[in-house]
PDB file of C-alpha atoms in Angstrom:
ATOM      1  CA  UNK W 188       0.000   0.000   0.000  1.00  0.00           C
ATOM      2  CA  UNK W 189       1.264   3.186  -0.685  1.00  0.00           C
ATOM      3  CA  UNK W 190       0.757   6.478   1.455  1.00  0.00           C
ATOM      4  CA  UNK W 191       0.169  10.242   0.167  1.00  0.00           C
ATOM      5  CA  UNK W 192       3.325  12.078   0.842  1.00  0.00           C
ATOM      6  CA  UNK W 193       3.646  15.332   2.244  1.00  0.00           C
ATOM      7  CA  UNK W 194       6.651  16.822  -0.234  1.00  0.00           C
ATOM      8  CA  UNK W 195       8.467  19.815  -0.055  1.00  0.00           C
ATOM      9  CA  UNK W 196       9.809  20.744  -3.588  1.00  0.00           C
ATOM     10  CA  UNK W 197      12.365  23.466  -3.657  1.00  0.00           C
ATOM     11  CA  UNK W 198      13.386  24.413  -6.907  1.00  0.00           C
ATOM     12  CA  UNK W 199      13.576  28.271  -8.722  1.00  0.00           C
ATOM     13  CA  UNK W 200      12.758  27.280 -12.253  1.00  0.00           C
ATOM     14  CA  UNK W 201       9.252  27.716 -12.668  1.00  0.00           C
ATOM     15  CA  UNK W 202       9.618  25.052 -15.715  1.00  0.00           C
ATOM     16  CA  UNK W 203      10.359  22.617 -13.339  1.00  0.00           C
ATOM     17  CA  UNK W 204       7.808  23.122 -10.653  1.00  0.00           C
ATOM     18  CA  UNK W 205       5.229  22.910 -13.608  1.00  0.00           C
ATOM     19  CA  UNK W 206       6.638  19.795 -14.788  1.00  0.00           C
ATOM     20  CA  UNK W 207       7.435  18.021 -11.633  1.00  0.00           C
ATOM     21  CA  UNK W 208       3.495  18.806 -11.263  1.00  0.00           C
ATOM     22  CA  UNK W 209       2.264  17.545 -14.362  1.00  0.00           C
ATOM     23  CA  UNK W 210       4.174  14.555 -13.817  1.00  0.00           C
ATOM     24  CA  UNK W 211       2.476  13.664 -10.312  1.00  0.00           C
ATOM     25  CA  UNK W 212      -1.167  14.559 -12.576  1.00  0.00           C
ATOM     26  CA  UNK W 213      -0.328  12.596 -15.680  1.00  0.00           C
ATOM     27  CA  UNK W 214       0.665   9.393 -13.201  1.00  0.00           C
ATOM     28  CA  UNK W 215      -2.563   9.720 -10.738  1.00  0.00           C
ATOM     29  CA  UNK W 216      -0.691  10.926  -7.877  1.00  0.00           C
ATOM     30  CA  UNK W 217      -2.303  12.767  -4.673  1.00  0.00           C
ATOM     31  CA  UNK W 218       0.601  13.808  -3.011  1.00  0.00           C
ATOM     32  CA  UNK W 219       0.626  16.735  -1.230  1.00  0.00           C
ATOM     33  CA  UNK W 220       3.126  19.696  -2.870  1.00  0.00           C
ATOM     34  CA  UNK W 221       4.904  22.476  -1.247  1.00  0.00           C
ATOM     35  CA  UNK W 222       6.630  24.862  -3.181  1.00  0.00           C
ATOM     36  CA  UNK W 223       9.898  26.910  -2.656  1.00  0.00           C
ATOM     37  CA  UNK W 224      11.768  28.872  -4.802  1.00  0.00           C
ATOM     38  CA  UNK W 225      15.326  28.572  -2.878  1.00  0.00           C
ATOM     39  CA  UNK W 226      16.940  27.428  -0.060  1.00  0.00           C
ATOM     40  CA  UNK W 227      15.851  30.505   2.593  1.00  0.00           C
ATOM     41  CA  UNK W 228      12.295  30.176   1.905  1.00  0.00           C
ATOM     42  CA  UNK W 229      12.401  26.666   2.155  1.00  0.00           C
ATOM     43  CA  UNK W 230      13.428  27.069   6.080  1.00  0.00           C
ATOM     44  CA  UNK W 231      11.289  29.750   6.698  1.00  0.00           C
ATOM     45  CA  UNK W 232       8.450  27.017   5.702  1.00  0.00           C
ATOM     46  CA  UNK W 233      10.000  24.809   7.689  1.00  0.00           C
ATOM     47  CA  UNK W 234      10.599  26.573  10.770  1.00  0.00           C
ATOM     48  CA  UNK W 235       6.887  27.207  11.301  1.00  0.00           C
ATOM     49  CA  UNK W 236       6.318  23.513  11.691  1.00  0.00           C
ATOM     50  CA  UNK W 237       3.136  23.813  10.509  1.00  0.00           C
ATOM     51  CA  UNK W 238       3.229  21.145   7.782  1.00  0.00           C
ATOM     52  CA  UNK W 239       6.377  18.953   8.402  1.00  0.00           C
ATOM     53  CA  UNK W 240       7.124  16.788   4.991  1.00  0.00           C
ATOM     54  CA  UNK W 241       7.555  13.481   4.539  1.00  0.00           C
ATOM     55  CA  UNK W 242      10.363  13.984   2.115  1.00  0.00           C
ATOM     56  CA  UNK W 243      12.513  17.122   0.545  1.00  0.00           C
ATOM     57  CA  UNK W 244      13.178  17.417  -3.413  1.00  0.00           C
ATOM     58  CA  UNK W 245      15.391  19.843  -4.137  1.00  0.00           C
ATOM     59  CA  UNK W 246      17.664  20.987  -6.775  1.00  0.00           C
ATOM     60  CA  UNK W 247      21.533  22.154  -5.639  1.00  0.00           C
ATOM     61  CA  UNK W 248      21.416  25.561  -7.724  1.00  0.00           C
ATOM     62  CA  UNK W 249      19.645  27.906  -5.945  1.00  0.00           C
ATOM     63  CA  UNK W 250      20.037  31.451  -5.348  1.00  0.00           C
ATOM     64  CA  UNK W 251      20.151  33.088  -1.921  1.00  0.00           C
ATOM     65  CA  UNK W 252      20.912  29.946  -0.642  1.00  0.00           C
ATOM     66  CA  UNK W 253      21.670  27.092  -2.648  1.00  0.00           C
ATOM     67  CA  UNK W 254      20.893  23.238  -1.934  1.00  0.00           C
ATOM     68  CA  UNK W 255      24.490  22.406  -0.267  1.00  0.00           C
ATOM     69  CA  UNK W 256      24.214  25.070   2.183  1.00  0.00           C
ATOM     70  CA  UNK W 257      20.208  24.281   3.099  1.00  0.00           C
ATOM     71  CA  UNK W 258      20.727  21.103   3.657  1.00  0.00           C
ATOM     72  CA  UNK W 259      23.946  21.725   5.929  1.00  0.00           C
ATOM     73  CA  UNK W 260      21.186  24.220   7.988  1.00  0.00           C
ATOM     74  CA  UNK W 261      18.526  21.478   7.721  1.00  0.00           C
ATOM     75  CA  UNK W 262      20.785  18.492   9.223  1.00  0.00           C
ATOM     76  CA  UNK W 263      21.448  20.510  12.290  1.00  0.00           C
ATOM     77  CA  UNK W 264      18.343  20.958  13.290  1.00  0.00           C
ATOM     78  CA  UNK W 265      16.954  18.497  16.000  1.00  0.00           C
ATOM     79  CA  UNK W 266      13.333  17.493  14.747  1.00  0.00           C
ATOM     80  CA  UNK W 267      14.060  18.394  10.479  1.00  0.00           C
ATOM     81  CA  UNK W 268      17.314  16.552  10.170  1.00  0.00           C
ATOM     82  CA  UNK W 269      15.082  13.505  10.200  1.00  0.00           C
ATOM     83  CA  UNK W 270      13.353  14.319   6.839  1.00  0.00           C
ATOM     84  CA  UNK W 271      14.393  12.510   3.781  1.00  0.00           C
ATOM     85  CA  UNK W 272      15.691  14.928   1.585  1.00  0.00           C
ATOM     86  CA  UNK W 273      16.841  14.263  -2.071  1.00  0.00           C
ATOM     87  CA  UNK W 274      18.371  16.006  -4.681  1.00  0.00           C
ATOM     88  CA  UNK W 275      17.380  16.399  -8.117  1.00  0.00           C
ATOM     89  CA  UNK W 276      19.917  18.068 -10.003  1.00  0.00           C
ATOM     90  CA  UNK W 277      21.338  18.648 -13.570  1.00  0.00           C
ATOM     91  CA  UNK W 278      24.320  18.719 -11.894  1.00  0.00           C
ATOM     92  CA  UNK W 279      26.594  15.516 -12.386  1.00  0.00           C
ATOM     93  CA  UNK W 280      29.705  16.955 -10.483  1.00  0.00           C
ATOM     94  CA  UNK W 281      31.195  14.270  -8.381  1.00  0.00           C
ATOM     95  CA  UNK W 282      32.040  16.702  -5.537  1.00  0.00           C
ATOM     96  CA  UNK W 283      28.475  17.939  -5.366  1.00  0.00           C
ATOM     97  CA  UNK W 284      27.562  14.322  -4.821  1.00  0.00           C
ATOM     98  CA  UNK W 285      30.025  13.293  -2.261  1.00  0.00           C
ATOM     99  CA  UNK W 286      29.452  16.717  -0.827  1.00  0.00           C
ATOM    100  CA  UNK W 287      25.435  16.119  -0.001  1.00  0.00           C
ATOM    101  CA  UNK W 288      26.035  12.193   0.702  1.00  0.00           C
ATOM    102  CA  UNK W 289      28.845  13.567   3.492  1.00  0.00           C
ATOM    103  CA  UNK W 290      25.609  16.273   4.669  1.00  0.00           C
ATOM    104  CA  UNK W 291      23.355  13.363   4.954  1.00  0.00           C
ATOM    105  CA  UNK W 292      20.877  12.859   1.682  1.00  0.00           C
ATOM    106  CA  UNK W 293      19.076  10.177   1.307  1.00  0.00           C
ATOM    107  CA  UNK W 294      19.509   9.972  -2.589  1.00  0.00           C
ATOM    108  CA  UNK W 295      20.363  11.807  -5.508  1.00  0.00           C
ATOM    109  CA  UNK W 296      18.993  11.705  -8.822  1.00  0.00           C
ATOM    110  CA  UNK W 297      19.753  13.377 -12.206  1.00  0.00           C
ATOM    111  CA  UNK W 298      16.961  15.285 -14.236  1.00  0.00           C
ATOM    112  CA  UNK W 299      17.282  13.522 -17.745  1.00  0.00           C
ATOM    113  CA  UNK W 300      16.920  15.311 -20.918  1.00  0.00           C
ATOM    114  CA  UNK W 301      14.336  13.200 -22.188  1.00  0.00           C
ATOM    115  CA  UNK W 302      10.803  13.815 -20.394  1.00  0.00           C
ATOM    116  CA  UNK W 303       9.940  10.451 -20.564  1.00  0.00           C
ATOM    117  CA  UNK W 304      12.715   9.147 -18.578  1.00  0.00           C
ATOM    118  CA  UNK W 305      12.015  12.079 -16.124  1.00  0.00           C
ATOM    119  CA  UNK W 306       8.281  10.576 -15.699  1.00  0.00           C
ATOM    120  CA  UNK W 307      10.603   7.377 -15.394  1.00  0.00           C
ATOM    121  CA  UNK W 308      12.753   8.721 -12.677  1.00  0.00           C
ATOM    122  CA  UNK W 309      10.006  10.469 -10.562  1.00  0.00           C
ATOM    123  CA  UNK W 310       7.387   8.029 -10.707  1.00  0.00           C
ATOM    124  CA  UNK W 311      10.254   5.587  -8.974  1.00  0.00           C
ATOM    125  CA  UNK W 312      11.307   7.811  -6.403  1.00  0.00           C
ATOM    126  CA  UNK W 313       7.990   8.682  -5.380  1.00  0.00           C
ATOM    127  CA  UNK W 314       7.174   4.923  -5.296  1.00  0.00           C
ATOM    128  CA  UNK W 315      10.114   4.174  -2.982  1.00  0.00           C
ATOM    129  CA  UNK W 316       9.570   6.707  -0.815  1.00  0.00           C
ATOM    130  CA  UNK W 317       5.322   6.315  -0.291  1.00  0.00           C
ATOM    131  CA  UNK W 318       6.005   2.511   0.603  1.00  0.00           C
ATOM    132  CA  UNK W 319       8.844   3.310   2.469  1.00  0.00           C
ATOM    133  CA  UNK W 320       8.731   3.820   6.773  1.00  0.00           C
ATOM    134  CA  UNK W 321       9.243   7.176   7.295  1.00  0.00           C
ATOM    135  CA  UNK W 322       9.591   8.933  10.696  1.00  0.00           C
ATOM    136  CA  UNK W 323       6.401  10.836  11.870  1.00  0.00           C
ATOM    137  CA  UNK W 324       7.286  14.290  13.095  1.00  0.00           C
TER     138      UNK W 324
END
């Protein structure tokens, strides 16, 4: 059985928010979205506590405060370091990935060029991650 995540997306192209939306549409999916648009308003979401997520998706270049340096904020805090939080990233750099695996992600995947494949991509993550026991906040 799977469950209806809670997900906070944090990405600042506004082509990608769209798409990682139509993707969840075109596959039947009910989770729950929360948009940012960069690292600092992603925290200020989170430090309300109002809506803790099940998981994080967020892309490494960011303005104001890009992915490396949220997630090195996020994994000091007590209650949010807990939160699953994966990258999805154009970025194929091998220091960015040992760089967030040292921080403490839970997985990293690369946005393909072909939409199809991303469909591919996100409808398996989102699979893993709805069957999988997550901590409840």
């Amino acid at each position: 059985m799977t469950n209806s995540l809670n997900i906070l997306l944090i990405e600042d192209d506004a082509i990608e928010v769209m798409k990682f939306n139509r993707v969840l549409k075109t596959l039947g999916l009910n989770h729950r979205i929360i948009e940012a648009n960069n690292g600092e308003d992603a925290l200020s979401i989170l430090k309300v506590k109002e809506i803790i997520p099940d998981i994080i998706i967020l892309d490494l270049n960011m303005p104001k405060l890009n992915g490396i340096e949220f997630l090195t904020i996020l994994k000091k805090d007590e209650v949010l370091k807990y939160i699953p939080s994966i990258i999805l990233t154009t970025s194929n750099n091998y220091t960015d990935v040992l760089e967030c695996y040292k921080i403490g992600i839970a997985g990293y995947v690369l946005k393909p060029l072909k939409y199809e494949d991303y469909v591919d991509r996100i409808q398996k993550l989102l699979n893993y991650w709805s069957t999988n026991e997550l901590i409840s906040q």
